[in-house]
JSON list of C-alpha atoms in Angstrom, two decimals:
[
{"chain": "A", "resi": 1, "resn": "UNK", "atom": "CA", "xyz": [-36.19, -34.44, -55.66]},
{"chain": "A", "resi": 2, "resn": "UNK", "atom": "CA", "xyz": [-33.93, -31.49, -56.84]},
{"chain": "A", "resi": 3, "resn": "UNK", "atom": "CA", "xyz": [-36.13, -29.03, -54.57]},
{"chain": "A", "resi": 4, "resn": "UNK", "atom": "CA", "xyz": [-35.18, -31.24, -51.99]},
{"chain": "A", "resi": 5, "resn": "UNK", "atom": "CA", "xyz": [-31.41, -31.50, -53.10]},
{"chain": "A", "resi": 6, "resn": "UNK", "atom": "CA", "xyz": [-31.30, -27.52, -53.47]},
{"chain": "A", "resi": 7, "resn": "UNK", "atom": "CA", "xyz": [-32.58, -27.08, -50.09]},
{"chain": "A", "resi": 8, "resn": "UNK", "atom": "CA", "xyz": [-29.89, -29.44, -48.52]},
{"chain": "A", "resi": 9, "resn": "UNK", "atom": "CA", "xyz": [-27.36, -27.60, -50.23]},
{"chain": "A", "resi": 10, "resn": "UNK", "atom": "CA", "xyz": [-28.14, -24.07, -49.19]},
{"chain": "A", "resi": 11, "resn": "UNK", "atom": "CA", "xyz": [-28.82, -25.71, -45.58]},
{"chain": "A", "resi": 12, "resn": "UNK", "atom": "CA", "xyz": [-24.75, -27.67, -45.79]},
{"chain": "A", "resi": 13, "resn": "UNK", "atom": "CA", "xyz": [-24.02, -24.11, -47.20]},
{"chain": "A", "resi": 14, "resn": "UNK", "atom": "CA", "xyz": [-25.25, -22.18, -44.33]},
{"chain": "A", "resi": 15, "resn": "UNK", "atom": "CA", "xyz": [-24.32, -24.56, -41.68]},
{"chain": "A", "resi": 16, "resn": "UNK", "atom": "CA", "xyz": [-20.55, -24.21, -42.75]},
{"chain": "A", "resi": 17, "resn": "UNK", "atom": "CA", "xyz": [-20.69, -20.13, -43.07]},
{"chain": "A", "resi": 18, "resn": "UNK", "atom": "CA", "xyz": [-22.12, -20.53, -39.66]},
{"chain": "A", "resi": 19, "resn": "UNK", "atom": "CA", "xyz": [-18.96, -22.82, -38.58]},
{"chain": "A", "resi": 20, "resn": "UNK", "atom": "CA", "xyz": [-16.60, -20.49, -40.53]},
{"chain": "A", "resi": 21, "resn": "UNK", "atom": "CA", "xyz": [-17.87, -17.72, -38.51]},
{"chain": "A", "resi": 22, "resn": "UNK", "atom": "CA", "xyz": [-17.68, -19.44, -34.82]},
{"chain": "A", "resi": 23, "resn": "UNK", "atom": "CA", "xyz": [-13.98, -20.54, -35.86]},
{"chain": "A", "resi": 24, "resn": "UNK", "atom": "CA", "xyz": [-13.04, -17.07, -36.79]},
{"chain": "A", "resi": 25, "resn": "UNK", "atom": "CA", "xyz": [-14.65, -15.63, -33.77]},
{"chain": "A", "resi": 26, "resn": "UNK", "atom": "CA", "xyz": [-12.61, -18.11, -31.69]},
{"chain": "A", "resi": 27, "resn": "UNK", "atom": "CA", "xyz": [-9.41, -17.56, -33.38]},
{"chain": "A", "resi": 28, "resn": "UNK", "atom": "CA", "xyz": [-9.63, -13.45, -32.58]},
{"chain": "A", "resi": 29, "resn": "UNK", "atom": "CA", "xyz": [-10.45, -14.33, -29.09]},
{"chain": "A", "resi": 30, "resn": "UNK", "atom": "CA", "xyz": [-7.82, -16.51, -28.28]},
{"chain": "A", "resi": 31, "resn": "UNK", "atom": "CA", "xyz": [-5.69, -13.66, -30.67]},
{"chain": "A", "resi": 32, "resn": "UNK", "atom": "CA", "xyz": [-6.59, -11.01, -27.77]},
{"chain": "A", "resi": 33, "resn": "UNK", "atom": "CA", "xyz": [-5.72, -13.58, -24.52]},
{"chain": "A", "resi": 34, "resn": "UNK", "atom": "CA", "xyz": [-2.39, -13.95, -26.11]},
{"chain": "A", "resi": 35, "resn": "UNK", "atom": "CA", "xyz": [-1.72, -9.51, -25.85]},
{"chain": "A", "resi": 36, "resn": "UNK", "atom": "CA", "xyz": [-3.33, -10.17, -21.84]},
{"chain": "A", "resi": 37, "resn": "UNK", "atom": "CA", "xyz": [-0.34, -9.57, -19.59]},
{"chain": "A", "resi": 38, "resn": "UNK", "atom": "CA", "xyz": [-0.17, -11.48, -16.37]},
{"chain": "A", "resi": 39, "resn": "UNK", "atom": "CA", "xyz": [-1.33, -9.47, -13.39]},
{"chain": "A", "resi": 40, "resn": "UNK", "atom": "CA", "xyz": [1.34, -8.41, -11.11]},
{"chain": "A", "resi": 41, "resn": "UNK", "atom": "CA", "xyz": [2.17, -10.59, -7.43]},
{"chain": "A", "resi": 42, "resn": "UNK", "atom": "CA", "xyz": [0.29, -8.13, -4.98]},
{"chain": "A", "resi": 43, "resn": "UNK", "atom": "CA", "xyz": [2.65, -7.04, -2.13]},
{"chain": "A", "resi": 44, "resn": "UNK", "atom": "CA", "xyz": [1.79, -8.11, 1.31]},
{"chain": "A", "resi": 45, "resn": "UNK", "atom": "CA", "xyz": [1.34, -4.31, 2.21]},
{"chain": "A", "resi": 46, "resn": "UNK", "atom": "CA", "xyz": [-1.31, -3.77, 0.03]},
{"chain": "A", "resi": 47, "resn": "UNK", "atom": "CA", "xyz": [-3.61, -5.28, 2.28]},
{"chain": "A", "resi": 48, "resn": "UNK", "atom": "CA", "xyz": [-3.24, -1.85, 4.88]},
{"chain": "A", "resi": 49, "resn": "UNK", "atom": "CA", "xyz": [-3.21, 1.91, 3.86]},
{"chain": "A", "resi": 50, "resn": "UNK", "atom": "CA", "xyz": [-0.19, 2.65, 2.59]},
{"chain": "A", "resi": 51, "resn": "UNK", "atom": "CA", "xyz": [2.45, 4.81, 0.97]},
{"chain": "A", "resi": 52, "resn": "UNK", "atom": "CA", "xyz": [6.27, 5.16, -0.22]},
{"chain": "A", "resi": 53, "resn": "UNK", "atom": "CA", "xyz": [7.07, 9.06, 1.95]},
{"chain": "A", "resi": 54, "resn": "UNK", "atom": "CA", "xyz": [9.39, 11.16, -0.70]},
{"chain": "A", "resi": 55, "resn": "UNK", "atom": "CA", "xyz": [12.63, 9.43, 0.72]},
{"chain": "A", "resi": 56, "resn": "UNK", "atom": "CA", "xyz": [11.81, 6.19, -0.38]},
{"chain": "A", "resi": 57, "resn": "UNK", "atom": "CA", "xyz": [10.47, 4.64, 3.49]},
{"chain": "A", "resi": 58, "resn": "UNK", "atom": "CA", "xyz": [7.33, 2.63, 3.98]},
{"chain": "A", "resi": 59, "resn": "UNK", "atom": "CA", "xyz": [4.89, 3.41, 5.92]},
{"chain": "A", "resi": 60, "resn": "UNK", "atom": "CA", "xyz": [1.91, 1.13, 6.47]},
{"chain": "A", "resi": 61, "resn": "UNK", "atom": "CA", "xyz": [-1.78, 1.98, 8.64]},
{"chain": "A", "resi": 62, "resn": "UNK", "atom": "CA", "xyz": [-4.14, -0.86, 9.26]},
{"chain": "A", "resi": 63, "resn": "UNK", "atom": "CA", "xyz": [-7.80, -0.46, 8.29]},
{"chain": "A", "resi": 64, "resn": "UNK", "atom": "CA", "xyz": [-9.33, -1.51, 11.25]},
{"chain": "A", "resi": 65, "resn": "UNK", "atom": "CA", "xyz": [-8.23, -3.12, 14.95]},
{"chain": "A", "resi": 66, "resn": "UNK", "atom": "CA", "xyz": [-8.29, -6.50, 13.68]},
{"chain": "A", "resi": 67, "resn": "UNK", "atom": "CA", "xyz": [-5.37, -5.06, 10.99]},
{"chain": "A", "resi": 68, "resn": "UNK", "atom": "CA", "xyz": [-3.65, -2.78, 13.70]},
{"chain": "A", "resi": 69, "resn": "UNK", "atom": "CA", "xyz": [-3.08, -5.63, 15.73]},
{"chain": "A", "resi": 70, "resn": "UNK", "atom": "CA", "xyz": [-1.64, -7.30, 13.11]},
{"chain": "A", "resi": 71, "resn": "UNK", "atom": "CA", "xyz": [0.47, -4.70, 12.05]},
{"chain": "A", "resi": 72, "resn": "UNK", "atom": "CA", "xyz": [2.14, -4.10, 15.24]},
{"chain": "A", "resi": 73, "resn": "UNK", "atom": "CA", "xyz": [2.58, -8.00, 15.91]},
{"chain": "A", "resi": 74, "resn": "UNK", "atom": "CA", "xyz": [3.93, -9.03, 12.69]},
{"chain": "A", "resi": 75, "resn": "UNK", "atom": "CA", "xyz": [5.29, -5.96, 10.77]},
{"chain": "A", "resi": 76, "resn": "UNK", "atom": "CA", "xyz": [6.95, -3.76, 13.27]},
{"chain": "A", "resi": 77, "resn": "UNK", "atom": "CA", "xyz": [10.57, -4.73, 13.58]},
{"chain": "A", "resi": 78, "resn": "UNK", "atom": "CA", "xyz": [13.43, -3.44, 14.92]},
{"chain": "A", "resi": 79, "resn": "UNK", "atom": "CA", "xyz": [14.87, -0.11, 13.99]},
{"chain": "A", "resi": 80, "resn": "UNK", "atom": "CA", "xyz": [11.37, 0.67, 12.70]},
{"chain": "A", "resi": 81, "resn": "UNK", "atom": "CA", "xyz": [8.91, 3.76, 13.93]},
{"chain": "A", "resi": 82, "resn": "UNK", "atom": "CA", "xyz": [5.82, 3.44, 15.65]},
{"chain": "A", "resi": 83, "resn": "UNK", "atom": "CA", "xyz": [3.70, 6.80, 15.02]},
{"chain": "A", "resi": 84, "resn": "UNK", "atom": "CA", "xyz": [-0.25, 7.17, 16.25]},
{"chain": "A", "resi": 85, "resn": "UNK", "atom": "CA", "xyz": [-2.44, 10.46, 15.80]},
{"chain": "A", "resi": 86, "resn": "UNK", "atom": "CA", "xyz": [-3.15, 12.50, 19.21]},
{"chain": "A", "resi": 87, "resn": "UNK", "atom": "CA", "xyz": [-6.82, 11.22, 19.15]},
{"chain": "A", "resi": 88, "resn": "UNK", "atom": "CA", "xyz": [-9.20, 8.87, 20.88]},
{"chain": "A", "resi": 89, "resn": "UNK", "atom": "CA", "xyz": [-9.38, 6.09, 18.20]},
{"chain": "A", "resi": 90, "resn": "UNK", "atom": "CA", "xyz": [-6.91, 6.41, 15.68]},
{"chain": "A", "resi": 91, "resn": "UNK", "atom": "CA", "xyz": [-5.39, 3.54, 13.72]},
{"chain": "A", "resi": 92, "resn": "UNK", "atom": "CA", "xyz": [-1.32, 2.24, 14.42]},
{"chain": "A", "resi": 93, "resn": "UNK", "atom": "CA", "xyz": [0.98, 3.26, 11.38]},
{"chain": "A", "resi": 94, "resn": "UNK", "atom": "CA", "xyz": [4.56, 1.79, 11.14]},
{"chain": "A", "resi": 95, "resn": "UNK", "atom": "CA", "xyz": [7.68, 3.10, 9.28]},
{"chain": "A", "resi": 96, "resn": "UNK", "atom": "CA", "xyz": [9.67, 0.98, 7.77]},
{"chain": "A", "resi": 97, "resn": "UNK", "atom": "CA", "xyz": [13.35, 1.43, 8.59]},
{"chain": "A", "resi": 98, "resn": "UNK", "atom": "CA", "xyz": [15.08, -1.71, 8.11]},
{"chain": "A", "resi": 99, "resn": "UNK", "atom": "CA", "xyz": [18.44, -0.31, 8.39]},
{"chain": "A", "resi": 100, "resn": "UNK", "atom": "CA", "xyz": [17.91, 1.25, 11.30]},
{"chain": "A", "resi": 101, "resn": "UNK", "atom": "CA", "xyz": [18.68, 4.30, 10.34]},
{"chain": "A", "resi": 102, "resn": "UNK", "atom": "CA", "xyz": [18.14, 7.70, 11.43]},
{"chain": "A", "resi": 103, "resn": "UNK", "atom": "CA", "xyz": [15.06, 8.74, 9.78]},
{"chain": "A", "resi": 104, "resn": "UNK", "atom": "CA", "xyz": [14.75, 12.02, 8.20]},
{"chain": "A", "resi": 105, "resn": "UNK", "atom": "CA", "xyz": [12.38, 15.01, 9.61]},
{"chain": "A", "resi": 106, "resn": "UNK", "atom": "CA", "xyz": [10.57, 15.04, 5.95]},
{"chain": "A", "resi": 107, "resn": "UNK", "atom": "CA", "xyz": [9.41, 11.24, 5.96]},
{"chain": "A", "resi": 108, "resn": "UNK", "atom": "CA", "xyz": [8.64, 11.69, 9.70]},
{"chain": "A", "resi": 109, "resn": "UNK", "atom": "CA", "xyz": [6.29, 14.99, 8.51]},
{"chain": "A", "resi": 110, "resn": "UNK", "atom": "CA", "xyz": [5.09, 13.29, 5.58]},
{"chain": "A", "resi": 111, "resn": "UNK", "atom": "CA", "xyz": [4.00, 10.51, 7.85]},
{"chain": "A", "resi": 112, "resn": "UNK", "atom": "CA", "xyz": [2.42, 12.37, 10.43]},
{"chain": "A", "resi": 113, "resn": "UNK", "atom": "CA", "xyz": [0.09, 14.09, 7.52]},
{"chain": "A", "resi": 114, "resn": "UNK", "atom": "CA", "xyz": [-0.83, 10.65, 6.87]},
{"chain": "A", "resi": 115, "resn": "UNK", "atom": "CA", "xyz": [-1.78, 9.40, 10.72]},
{"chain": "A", "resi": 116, "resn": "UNK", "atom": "CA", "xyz": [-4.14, 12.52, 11.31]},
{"chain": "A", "resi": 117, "resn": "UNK", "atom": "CA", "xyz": [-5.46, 12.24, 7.90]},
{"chain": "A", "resi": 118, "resn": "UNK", "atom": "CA", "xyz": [-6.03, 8.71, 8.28]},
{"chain": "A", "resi": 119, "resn": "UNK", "atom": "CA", "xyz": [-7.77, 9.11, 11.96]},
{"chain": "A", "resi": 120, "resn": "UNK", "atom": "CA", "xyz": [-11.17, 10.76, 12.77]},
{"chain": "A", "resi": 121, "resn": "UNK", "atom": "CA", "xyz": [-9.81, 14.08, 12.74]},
{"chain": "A", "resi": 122, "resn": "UNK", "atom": "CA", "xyz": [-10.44, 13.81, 9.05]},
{"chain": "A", "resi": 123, "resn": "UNK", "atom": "CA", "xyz": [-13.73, 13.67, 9.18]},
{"chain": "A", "resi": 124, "resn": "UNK", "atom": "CA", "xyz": [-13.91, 16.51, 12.07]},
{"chain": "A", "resi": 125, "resn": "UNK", "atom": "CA", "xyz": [-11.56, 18.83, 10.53]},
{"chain": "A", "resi": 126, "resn": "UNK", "atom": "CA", "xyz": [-9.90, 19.15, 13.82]},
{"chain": "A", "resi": 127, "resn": "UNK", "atom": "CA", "xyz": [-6.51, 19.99, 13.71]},
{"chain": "A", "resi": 128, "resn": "UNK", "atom": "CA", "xyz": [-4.22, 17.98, 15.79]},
{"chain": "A", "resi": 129, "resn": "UNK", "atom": "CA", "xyz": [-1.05, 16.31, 15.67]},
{"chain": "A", "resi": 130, "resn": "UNK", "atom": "CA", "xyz": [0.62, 13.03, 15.34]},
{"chain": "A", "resi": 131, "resn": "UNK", "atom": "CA", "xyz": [3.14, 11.79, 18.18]},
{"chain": "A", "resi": 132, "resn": "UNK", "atom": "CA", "xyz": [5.69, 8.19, 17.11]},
{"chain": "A", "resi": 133, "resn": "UNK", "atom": "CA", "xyz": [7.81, 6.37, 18.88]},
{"chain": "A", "resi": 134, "resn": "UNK", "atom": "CA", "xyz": [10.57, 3.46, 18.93]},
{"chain": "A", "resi": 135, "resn": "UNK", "atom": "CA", "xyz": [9.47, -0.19, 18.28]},
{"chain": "A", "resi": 136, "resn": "UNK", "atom": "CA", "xyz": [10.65, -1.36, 21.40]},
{"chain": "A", "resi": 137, "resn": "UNK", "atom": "CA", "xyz": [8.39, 1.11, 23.35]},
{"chain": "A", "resi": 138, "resn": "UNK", "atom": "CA", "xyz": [5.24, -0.74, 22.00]},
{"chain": "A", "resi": 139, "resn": "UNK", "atom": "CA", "xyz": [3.80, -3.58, 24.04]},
{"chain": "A", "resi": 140, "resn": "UNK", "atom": "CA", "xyz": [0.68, -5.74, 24.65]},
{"chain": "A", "resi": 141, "resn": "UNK", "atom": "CA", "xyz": [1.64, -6.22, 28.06]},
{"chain": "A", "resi": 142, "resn": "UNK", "atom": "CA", "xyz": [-0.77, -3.92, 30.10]},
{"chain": "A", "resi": 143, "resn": "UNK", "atom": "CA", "xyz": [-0.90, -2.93, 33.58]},
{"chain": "A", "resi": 144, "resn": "UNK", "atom": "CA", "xyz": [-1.82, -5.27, 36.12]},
{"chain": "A", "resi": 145, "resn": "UNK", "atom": "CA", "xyz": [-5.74, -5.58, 36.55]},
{"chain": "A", "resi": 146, "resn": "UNK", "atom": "CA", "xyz": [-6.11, -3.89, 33.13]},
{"chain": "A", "resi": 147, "resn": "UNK", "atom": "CA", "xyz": [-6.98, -5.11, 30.07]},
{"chain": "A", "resi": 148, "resn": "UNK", "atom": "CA", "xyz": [-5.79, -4.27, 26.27]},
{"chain": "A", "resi": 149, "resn": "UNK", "atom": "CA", "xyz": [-8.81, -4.75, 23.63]},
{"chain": "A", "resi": 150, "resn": "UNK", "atom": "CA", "xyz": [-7.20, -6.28, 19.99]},
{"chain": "A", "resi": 151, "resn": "UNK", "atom": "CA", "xyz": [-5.78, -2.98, 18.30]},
{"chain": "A", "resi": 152, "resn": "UNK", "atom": "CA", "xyz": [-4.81, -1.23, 21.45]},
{"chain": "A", "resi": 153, "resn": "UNK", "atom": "CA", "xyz": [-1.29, -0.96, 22.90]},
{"chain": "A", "resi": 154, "resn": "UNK", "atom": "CA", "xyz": [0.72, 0.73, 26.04]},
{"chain": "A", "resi": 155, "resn": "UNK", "atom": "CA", "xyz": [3.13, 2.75, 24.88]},
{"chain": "A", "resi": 156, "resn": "UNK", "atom": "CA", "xyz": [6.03, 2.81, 27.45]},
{"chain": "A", "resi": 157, "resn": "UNK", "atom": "CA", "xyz": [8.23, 5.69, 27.82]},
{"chain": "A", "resi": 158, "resn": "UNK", "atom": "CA", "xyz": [8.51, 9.47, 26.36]},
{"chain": "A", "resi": 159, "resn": "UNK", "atom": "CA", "xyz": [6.39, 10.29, 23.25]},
{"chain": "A", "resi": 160, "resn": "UNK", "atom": "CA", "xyz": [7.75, 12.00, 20.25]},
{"chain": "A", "resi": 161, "resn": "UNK", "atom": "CA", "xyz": [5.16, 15.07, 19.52]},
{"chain": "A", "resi": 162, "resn": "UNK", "atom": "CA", "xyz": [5.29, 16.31, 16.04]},
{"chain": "A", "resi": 163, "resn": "UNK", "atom": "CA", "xyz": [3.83, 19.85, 15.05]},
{"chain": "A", "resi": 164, "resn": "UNK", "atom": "CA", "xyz": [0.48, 19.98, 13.87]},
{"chain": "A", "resi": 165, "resn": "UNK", "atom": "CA", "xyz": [-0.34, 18.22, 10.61]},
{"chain": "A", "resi": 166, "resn": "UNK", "atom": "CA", "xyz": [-2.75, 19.46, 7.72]},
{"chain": "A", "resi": 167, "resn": "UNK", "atom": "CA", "xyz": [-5.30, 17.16, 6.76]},
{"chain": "A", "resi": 168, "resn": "UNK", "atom": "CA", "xyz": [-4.14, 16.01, 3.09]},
{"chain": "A", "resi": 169, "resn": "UNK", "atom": "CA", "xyz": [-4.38, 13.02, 1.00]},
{"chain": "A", "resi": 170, "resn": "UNK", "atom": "CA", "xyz": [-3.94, 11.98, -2.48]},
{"chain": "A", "resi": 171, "resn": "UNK", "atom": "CA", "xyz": [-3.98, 9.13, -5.57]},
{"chain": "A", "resi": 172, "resn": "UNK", "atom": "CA", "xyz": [-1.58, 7.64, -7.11]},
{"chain": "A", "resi": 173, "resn": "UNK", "atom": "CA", "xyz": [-0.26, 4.93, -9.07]},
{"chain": "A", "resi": 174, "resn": "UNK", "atom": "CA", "xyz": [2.88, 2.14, -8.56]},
{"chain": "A", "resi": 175, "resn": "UNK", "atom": "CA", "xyz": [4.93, 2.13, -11.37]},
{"chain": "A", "resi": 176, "resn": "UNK", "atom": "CA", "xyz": [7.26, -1.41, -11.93]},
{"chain": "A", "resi": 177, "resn": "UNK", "atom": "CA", "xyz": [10.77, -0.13, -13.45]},
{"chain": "A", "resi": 178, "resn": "UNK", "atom": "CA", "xyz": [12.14, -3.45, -15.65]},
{"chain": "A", "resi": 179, "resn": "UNK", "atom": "CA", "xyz": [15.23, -5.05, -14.48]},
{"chain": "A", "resi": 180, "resn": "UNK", "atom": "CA", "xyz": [17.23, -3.14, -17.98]},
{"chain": "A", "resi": 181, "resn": "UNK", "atom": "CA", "xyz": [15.80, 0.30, -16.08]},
{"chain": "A", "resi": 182, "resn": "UNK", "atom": "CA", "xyz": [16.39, -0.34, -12.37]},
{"chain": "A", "resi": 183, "resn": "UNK", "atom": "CA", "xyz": [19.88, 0.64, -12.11]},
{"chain": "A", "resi": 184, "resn": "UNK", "atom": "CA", "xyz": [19.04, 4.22, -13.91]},
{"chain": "A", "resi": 185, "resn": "UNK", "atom": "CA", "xyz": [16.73, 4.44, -11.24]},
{"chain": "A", "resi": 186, "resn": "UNK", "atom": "CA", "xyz": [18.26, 3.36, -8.09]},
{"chain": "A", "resi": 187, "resn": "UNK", "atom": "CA", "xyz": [18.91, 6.24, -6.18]},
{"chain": "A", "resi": 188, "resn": "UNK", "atom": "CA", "xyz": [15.50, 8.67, -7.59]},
{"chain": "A", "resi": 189, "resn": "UNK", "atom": "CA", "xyz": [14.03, 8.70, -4.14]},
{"chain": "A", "resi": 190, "resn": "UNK", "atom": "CA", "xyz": [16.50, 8.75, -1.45]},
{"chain": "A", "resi": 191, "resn": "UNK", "atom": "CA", "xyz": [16.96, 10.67, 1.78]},
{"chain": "A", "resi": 192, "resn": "UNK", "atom": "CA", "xyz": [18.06, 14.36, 1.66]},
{"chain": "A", "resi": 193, "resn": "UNK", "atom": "CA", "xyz": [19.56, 14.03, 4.85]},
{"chain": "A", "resi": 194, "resn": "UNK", "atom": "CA", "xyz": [21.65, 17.20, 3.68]},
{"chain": "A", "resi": 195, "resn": "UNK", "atom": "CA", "xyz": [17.90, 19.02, 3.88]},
{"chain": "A", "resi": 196, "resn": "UNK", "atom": "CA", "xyz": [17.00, 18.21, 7.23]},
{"chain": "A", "resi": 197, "resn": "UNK", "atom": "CA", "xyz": [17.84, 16.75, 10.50]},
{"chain": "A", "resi": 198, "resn": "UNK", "atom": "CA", "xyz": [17.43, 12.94, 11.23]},
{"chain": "A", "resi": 199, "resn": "UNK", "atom": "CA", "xyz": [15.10, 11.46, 13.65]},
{"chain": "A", "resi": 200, "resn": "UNK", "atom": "CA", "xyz": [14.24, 7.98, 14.97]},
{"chain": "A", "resi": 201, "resn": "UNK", "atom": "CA", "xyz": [17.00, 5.41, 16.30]},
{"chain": "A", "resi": 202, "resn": "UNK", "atom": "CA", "xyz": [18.09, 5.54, 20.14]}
]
């Protein structure tokens, strides 16, 4: 009988070191959820390529037609730029001006490095160049008899050539300044227009 006692015991003993031990485990995991911060809301242009140029504009290239077609339908607005590498193929990239605004020559060059980087010439290491336009130049409307596949556009009226771009891309990360910091911050990015000439409104 006191075998049988004994063996009781040591099995209540165990059972509740056992218990001890799942409750402690649980209490350091629900410790660690409570230092988890909420993931950010993703912004809607993080579904394209993308990138903020050095003055603080936009610019947004869709992945593939289905995403071109959306960009130009939905995204480009008034005042903004329309820019396209000089090759069979490439994707549609808009720049965001929603001020309408003349835009400055070094977001226009930083853009065009982007569209030819972004296109097949990439790939080719052919060097070529990137041409834009206004938003109201862009249509699906095409020709009579002809037909537009989804991604494809007629552009309507003179093209604006830039100079040759070098293939060039990067990494980098997005950086959210707190509401105490955003004033200190306000004007870190904004265009030198004093540094070069403006492009981009009619």
């Amino acid at each position: 009988m006191e075998i049988k006692e004994k063996k009781t015991m040591e099995a209540s003993n165990q059972a509740l070191k056992l218990a001890e031990k799942a409750a402690k485990h649980e209490m350091e995991r629900d410790k660690q959820k409570s230092h988890l911060l909420i993931a950010r809301k993703t912004y809607w242009f993080e579904k394209f390529f993308w990138f903020i140029t050095s003055e603080n504009y936009l610019v947004i290239c869709g992945r593939d037609m289905q995403q071109n077609e959306m960009i130009v339908k939905k995204y480009l607005k008034k005042g903004d730029i329309y820019m396209h590498a000089d090759i069979h193929g490439a994707a549609s990239v808009v720049i965001k001006n929603p001020e309408g605004k003349p835009l400055p020559k070094r977001t226009l060059d930083e853009a065009a490095v982007f569209t030819v980087s972004r296109s097949k010439a990439w790939d080719s290491k052919i060097v070529t160049s990137a041409w834009w336009v206004y938003d109201n130049q862009v249509s699906k409307t095409a020709p009579s008899g002809e037909y537009l596949p989804t991604g494809s556009f007629m552009i309507r009226g003179k093209k604006n050539f830039m100079n040759p771009s070098r293939l060039e891309m990067g990494f980098g990360f997005l950086f959210k300044v707190d509401d105490m910091s955003l004033e200190r911050h306000m004007f870190d990015r904004r265009p030198r227009e004093e540094e070069s000439e403006a492009y981009g409104t009619q």
